[in-house]
XYZ file of C-alpha atoms in Angstrom:
619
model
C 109.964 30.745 58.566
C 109.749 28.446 61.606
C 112.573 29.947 63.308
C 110.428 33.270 62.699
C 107.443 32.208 64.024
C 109.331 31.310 67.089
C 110.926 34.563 67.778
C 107.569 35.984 67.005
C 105.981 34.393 69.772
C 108.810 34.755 72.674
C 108.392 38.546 71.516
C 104.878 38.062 72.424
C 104.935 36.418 75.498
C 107.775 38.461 76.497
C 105.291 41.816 75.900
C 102.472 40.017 77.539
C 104.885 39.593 81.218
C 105.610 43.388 80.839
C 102.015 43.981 80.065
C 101.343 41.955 83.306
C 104.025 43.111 85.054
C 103.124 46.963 84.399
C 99.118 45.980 85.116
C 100.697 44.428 88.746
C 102.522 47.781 89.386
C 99.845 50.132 88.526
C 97.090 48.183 90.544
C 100.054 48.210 93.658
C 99.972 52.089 92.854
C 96.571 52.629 93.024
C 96.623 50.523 96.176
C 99.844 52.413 97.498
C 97.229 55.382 97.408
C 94.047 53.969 98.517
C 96.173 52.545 101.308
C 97.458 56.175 102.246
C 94.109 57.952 101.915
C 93.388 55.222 105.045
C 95.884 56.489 106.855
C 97.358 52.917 106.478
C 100.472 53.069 104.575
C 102.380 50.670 103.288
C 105.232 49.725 105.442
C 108.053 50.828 103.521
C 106.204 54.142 102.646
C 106.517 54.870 106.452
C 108.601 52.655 108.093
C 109.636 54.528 111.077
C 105.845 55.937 111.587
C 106.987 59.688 111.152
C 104.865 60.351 107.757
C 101.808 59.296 110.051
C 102.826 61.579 112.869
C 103.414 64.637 110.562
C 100.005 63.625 108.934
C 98.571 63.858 112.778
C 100.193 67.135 113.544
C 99.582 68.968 110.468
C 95.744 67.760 111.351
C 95.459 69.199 114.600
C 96.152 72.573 113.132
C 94.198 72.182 109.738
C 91.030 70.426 111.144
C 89.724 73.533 113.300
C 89.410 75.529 110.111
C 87.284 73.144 108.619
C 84.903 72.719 111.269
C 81.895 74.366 109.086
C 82.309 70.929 107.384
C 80.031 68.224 108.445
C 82.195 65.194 109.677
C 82.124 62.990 106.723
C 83.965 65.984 104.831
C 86.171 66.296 107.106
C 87.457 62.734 107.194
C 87.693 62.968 103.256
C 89.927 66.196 103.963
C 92.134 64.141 106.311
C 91.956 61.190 103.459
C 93.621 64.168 101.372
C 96.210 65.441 103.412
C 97.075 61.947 103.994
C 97.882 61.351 100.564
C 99.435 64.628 99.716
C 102.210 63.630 103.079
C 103.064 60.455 101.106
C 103.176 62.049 97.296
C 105.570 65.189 99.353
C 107.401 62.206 101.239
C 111.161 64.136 101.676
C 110.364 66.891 98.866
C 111.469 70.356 100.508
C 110.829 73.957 99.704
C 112.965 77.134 99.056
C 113.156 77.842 102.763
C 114.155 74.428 103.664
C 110.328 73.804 105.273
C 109.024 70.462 104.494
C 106.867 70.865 101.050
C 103.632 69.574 102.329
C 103.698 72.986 104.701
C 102.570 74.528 101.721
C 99.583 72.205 100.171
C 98.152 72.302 103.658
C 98.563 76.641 103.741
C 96.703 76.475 100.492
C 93.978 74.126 102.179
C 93.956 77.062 105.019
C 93.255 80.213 103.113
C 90.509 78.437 100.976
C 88.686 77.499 103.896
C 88.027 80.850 104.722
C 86.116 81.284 101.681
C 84.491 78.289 103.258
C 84.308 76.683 99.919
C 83.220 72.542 99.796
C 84.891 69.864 100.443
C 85.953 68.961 97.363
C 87.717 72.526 96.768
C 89.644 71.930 100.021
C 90.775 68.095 98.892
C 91.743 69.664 95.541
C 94.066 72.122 97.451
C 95.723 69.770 99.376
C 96.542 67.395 96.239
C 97.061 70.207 93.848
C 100.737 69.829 93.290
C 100.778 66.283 94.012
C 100.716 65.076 90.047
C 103.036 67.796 88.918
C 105.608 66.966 91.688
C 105.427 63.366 91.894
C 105.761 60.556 89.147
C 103.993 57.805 90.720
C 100.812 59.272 91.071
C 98.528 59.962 88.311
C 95.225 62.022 87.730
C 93.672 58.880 87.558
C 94.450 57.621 90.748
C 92.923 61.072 92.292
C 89.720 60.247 90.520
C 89.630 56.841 91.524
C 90.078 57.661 95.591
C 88.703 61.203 95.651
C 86.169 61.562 92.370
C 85.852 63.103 89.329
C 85.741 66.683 90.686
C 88.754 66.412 92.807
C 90.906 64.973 89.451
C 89.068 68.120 87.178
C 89.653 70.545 89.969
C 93.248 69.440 90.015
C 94.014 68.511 86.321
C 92.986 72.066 85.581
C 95.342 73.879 88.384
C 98.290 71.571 87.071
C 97.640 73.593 83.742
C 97.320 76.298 85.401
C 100.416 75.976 87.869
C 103.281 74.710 84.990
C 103.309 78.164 83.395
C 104.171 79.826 86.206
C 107.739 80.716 87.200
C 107.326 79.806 90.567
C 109.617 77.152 91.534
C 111.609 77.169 88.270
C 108.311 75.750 86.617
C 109.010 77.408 83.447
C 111.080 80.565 83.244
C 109.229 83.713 82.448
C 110.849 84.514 78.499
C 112.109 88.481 78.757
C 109.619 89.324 76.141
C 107.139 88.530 78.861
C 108.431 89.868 81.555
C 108.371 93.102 79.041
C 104.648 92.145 78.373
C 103.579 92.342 82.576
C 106.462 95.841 83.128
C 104.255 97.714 79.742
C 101.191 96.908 81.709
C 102.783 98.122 84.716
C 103.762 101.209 83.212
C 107.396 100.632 83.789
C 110.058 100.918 80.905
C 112.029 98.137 79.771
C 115.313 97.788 78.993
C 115.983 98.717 75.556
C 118.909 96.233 75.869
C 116.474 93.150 76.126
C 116.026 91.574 72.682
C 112.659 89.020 72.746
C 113.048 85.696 71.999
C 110.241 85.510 69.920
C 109.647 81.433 69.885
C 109.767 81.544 73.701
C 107.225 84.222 74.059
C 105.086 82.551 71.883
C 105.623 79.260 73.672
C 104.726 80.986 77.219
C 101.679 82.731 75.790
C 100.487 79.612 74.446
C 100.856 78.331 78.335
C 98.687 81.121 79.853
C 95.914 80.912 77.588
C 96.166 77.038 78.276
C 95.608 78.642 81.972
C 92.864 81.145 81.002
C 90.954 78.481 78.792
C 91.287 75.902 81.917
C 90.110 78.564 84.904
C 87.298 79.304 82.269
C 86.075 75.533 81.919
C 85.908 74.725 85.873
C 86.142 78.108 88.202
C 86.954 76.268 91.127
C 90.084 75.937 89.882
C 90.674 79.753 89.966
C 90.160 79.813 93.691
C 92.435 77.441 94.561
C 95.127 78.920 91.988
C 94.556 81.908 93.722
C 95.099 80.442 97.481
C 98.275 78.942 95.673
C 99.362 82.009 94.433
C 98.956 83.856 97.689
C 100.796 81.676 99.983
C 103.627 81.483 97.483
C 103.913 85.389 97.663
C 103.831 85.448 101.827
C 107.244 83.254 101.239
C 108.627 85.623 98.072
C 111.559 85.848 99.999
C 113.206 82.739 100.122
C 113.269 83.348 96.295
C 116.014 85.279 94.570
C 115.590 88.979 93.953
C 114.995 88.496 89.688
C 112.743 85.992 89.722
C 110.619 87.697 93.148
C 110.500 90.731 90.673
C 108.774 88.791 87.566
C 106.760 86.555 89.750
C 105.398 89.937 91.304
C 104.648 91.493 88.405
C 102.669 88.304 86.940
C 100.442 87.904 90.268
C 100.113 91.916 90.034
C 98.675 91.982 86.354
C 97.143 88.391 86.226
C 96.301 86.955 89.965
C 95.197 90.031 91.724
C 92.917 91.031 88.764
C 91.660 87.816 88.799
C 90.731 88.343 92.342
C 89.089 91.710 91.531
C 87.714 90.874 88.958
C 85.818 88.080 90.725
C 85.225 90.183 93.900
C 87.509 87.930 96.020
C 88.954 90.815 98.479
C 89.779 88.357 101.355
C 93.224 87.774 98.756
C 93.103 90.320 96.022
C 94.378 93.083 98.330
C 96.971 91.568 99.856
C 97.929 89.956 96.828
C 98.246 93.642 95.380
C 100.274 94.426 98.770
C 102.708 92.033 98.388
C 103.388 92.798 94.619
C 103.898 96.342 95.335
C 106.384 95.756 97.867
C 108.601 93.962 95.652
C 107.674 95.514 92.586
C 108.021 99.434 94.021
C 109.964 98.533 97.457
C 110.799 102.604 97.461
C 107.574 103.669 96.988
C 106.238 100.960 99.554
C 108.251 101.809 102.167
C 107.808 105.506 101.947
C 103.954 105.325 102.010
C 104.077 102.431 104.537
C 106.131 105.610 106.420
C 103.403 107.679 105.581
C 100.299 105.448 106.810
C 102.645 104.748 110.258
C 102.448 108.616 110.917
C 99.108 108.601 110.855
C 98.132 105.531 112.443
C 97.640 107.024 115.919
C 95.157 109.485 114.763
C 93.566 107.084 112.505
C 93.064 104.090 115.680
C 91.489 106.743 117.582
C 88.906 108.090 115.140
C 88.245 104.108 114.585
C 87.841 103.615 118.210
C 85.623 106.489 118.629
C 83.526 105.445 115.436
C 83.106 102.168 116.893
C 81.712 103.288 120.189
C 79.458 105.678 119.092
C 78.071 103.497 115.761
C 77.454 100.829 118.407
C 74.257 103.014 119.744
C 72.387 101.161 116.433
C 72.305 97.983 118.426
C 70.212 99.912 120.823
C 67.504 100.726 117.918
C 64.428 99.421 118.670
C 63.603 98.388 114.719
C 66.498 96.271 114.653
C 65.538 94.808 118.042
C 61.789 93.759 116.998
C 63.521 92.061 113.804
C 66.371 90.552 115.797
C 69.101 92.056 113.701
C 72.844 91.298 115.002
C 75.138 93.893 114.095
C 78.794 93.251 113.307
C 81.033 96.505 113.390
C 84.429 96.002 112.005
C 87.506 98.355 110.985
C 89.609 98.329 108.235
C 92.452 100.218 106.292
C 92.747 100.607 103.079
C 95.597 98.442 101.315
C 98.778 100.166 100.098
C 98.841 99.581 96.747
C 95.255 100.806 96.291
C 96.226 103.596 98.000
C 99.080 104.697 95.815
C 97.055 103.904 92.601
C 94.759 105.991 93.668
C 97.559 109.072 93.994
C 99.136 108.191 91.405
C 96.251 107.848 88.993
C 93.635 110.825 89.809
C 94.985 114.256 89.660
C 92.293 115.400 91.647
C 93.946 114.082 94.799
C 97.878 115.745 93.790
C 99.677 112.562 94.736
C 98.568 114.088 98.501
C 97.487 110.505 100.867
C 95.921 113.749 103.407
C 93.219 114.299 100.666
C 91.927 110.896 100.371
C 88.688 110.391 102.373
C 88.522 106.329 102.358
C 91.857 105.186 103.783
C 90.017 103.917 107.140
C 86.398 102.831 106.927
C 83.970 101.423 109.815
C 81.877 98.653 108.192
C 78.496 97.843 109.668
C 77.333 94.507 109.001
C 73.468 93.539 109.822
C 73.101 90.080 110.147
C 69.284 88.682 110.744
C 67.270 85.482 109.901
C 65.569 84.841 106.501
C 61.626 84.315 108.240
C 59.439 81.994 107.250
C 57.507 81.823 104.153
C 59.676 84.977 103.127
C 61.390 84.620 99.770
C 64.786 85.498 98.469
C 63.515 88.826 96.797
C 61.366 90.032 99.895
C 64.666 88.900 102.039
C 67.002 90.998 99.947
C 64.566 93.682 99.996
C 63.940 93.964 103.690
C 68.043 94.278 103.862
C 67.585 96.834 101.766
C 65.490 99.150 104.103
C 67.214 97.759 107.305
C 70.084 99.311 105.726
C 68.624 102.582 104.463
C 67.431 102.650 108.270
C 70.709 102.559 110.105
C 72.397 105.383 107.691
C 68.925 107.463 108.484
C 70.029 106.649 112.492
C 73.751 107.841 111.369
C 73.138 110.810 110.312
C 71.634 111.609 113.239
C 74.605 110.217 115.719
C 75.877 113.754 117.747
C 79.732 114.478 117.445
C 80.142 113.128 113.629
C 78.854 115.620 110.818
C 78.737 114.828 106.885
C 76.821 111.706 105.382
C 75.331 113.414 102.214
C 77.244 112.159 99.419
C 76.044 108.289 99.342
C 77.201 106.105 96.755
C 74.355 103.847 97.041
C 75.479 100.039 95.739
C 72.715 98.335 97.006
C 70.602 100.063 94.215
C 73.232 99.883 91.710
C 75.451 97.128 92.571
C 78.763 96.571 91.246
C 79.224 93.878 88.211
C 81.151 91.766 90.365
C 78.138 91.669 92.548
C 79.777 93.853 95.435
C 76.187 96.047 97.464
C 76.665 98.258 100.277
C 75.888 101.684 101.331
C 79.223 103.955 101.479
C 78.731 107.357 103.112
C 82.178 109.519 104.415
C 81.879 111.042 107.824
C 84.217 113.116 109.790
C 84.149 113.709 113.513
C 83.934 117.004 115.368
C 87.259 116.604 117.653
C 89.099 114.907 114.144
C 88.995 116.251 111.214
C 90.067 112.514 109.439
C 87.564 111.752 106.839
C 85.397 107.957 108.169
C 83.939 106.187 105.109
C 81.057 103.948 106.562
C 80.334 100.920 104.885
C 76.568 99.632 105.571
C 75.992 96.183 104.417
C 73.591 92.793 105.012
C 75.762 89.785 106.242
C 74.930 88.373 102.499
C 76.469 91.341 100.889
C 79.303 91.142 102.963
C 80.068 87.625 102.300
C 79.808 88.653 98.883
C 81.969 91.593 99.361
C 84.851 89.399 100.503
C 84.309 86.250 99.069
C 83.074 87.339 95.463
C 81.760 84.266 93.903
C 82.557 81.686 96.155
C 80.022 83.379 98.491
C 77.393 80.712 97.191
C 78.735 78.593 98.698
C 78.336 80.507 102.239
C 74.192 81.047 101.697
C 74.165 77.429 103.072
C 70.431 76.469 104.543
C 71.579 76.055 108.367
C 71.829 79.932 108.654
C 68.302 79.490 108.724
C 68.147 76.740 111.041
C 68.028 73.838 108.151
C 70.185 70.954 107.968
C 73.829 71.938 105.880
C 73.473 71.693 102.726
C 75.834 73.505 99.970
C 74.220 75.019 97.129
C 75.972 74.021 93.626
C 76.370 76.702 91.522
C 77.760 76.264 87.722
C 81.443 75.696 87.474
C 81.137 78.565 85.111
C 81.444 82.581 85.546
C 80.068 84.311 82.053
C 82.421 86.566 81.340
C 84.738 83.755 81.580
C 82.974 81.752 79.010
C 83.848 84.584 76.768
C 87.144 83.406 76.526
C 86.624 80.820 74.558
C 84.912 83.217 71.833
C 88.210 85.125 71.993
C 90.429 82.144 71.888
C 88.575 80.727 68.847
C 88.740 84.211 67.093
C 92.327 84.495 67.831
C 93.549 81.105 67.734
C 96.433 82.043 65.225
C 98.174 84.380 67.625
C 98.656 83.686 71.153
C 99.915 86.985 72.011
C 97.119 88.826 71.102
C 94.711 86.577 72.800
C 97.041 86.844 76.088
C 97.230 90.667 76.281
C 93.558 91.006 74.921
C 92.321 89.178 77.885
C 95.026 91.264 80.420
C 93.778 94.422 78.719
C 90.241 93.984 78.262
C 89.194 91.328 80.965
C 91.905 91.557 83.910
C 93.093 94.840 83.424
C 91.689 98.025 85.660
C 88.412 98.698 85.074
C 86.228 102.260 84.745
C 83.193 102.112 86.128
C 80.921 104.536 84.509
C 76.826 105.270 85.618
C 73.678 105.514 82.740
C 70.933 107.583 83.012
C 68.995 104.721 84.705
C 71.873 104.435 87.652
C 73.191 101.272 85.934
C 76.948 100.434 86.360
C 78.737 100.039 82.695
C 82.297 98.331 83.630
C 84.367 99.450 80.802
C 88.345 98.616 80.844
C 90.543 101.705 81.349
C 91.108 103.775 78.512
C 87.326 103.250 77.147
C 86.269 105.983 74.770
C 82.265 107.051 74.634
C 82.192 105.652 71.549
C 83.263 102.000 73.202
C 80.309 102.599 75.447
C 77.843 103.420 73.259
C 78.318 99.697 71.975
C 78.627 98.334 74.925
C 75.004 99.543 75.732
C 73.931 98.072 72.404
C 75.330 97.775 68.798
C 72.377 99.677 67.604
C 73.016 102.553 70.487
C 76.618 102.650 68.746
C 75.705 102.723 65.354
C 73.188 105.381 65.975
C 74.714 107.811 68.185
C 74.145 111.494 67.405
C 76.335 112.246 70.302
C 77.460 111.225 73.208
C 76.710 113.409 76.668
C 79.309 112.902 79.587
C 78.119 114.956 82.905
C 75.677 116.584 81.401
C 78.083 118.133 78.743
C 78.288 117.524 74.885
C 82.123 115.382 74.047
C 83.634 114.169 71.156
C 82.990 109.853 70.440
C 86.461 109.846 71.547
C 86.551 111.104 74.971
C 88.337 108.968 77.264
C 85.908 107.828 80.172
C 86.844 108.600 83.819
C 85.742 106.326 86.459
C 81.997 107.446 87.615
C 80.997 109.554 84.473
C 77.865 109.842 84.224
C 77.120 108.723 80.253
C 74.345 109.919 78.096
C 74.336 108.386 74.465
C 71.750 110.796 72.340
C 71.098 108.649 69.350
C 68.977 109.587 65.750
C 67.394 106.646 63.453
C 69.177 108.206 60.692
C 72.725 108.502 62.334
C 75.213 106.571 61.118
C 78.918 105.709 61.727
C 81.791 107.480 60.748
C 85.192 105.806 59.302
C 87.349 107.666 60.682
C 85.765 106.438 64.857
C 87.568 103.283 63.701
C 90.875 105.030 65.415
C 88.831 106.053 68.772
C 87.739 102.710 69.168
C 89.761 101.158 72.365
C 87.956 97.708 72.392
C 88.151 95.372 69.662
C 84.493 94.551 69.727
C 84.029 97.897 68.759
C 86.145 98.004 66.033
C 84.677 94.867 64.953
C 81.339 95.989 65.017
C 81.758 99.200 62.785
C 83.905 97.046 60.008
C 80.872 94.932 59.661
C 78.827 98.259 58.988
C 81.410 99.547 56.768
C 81.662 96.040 54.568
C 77.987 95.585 54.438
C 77.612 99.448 54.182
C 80.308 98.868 50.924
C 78.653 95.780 49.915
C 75.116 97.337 49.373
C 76.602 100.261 47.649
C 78.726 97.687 45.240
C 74.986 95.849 44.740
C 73.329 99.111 44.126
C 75.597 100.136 41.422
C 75.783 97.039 40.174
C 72.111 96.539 39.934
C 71.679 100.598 38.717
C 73.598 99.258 36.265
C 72.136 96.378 35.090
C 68.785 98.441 34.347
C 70.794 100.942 32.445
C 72.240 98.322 30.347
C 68.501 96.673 29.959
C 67.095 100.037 29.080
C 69.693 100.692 26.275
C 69.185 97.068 24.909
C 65.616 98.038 24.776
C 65.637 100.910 23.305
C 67.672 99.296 20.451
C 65.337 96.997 19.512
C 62.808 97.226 16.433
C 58.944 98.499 16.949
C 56.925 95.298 16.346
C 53.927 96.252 14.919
């Protein structure tokens, strides 16, 4: 018993060294990091002073694109690279670059969305946890904050599903999964591994479910995403074909769908030319035929739009106008071939392929609110197409597709208007926009952070919008209804939520954004469940169709509805989206229910009535 008790407690003071032992090395860590962050390393971490002078150079390049920061940011951004060098010490990528080349490229592209500080930190640590041992989440929050570790922690989640990097192999069932979406046809030879698809469907919704919680991590997933594809090539030719396809179906849509065009179309550009290198290279052929013609009709647009500067409206209100060029991406271009028959595959008959945008950028006055501000953009806008139309040499400019009225669900407003000049007949589409709507127009959501208060000569100060987007709340509602099965969760959100969309108009001009393949009937409900369940009819372009015609993008929808309509069983096969189908089962149970009560209760009176007329007159 003694002889226990005396093992017992050199056991115990044995675990109470280690205990102090490991407490020593983790407080050494944390000061190992701190230290960095100073630009102070320890002397072993640098003893030859080169991780300081790659810190330094790296700087130089990466500070000028983060001069919209005030100066106390940008020292925390150098506090960040500083520790990303040390946690990349000797790590190397595909191409043989040093890795920390690509944490920094990451920091680059998200400062053009001009995001905070903390967004730029984030992507210059984001693959510092995943990629090094000795540095934990923990230590992030303790040097940078709680954002920077939640930022991070989320697009670690997000990042070690992916098969960039040999993170994770894509299983062949879901490589099958991105080529059905694609519309490509899969090898019948391919067997799925069922436990493996499972297993990597289980790791994207673990990414959907984290992008949902904190968006910021989206962006920078995004940034990560896009530098990775500008260096596909130093990857070998199977795995630059899945990784493609996933940023194709899941990263570019992600973009779209949250109106970031600064990466969603090259995103798209880069997937296409690895995905469809054929294809790419014969309409790259196409677009280089044509790009003589198309640079002088730009050039010509640009001189002769820049008369609005001359306007003496936009002069009295000091409005700075911006007039820009730009072609439209590749694979847009061949979806939009490829897709409407209207255009027979022919890139001649498209009439948006170049576009001059015209940007009015003026002052927010004083005492004027956000509304009136927005509003006067409005008619500054409606003012220079009224001054286009009347520009000699360029005829057209009667079919608008106004957006400022009726914006887009992503937020996207601008005036589009196609004109074509006398000397050229190549179809212009002008794009007239406010600075704010542009920002929008590129940035999507992390344009609030751009409507900063020194634009109107205030001191900087970044608005904080919620780390939320609603429709991405919604995923949790879906994950929680589908919590059994993975799979259907993944390709529910890739088909309903990331996959192309069909915008369709209501009688009031209101946008519905429907995913492809939408019947009328998934409208109706969309409007409202009671619309749905008390359509008559629905009217698309002014002509009676069937609740299951398939909606084209800008239909114009008409849903005639009767208080005493009611569902039929048999739209339970037009219904595309599961809400819908959802929605009419609940009608049909409760609708089965009351009838079971009714009979039951019909019934009951019978029975009662019998009973009573059985019994014996009581006098």
């Amino acid at each position: 018993m003694l002889e226990h008790v005396r093992v017992g407690d050199g056991l115990q003071a044995r675990i109470r060294a280690q205990l102090v032992q490991r407490d020593t090395a983790l407080s050494r860590d944390v000061s190992r990091w701190k230290l960095a962050a100073q630009g102070t390393p320890f002397a072993e971490d640098d003893p030859d002073g080169q991780l300081r002078q790659q810190v330094e150079d790296l700087w130089q390049d990466l500070e000028p694109k983060l001069m919209y920061l005030p100066r106390d940011d940008r020292l925390q951004a150098l506090s960040g690279l500083c520790v990303a060098a040390l946690a990349h010490k000797g790590q190397k990528r595909k191409s043989g670059e040093p890795y920390i080349v690509h944490p920094v490229a990451v920091a680059e592209l998200l400062a053009q969305l001009k995001v905070p500080v903390e967004v730029i930190v984030s992507g210059l640590l984001h693959d510092t946890v995943e990629d090094n041992d000795e540095i934990r989440f923990e230590d992030l929050e303790s040097i940078f904050g709680v954002d920077v570790r939640r930022i991070v922690e989320g697009e670690t989640k997000a990042s070690k599903r992916t098969a960039l990097g040999g993170r994770g192999n894509w299983s062949r069932r879901y490589t099958s999964l991105f080529n059905k979406l694609l519309g490509n046809k899969s090898p019948s030879s391919l067997k799925p591994d069922m436990c493996k698809a499972r297993e990597q469907a289980e790791n994207l919704r673990d990414m959907f479910l984290a992008m949902a919680d904190d968006y910021r991590v989206i962006l920078v997933k995004l940034a990560d995403r896009l530098h990775n594809m500008r260096t596909l090539e130093h990857m070998p030719e199977k795995k630059q074909q899945t990784i493609a396809a996933e940023t194709l179906v899941v990263f570019a849509q992600l973009a779209h769908r949250l109106g970031v065009w600064l990466f969603k179309t090259e995103l798209e550009d880069l997937s296409f030319r690895y995905l469809y290198p054929l294809e790419f290279r014969k309409l790259n052929r196409l677009l280089s035929m044509r790009h003589a013609q198309h640079t002088s009709t730009l050039q010509a647009a640009t001189r002769d739009f820049s008369i609005l500067r001359q306007d003496p409206v936009f002069k009295k209100q000091n409005v700075r106008i911006e007039i820009t060029a730009r072609e439209k991406g590749l694979y847009s271009l061949w979806e939009k071939m490829r897709r409407k028959p209207k255009y027979h595959n022919n890139i001649d008959n498209i009439d948006d392929i170049i576009a001059l945008r015209i940007v009015l950028d003026f002052d927010q006055n004083p005492g004027e609110s956000n509304d009136e501000y927005a509003a006067r953009g409005a008619r500054l806008c409606n003012h220079a197409l009224a001054l286009a139309r009347q520009l000699p040499n360029w005829s057209g400019g009667e079919m608008l597709k106004n957006y400022i009225a009726f914006p887009k669900p992503n937020g996207y407003q601008s005036l589009h208007v196609t004109f074509v000049h006398d000397d050229a007949p190549v179809p212009l589409e002008i794009q007239i926009r406010t600075m704010r709507m542009h920002e929008v127009a590129e940035y999507g959501m992390a344009a609030h952070w751009i409507y900063k208060d020194e634009q109107r000569g205030k001191p900087y100060k970044p608005k904080k919008p919620s780390r939320r987007v609603a429709w991405l709340e919604s995923l949790a509602d879906k994950d929680w209804e589908m919590r059994a099965d993975p799979q259907a969760f993944v390709q529910e959100v890739l088909r309903d939520e990331l996959g192309k969309r069909c915008f369709v108009f209501l009688r009031d001009g209101t946008i519905l954004n429907l995913s492809r393949g939408c019947t009328a009937l998934d409208a109706a409900f969309k409007i409202h469940s009671e619309v749905g369940l008390h359509m008559l009819y629905p009217v698309i372009n002014d002509k009676k169709v069937a609740p299951f015609y398939e909606l084209q993008n800008g239909d114009r929808v008409n849903i005639v509805t009767d208080e005493d309509a009611v569902p039929q069983r048999e739209w339970l096969a037009y219904a595309f989206l599961r809400t819908t189908r959802n929605k009419l089962s609940a009608f049909f149970r409760k609708t089965t229910k009351d009838k079971e009560t009714a009979v039951d209760f019909a019934a009951a009176l019978a029975t009662a009535a019998t009973a009573a007329a059985a019994l014996p007159l009581v006098h």
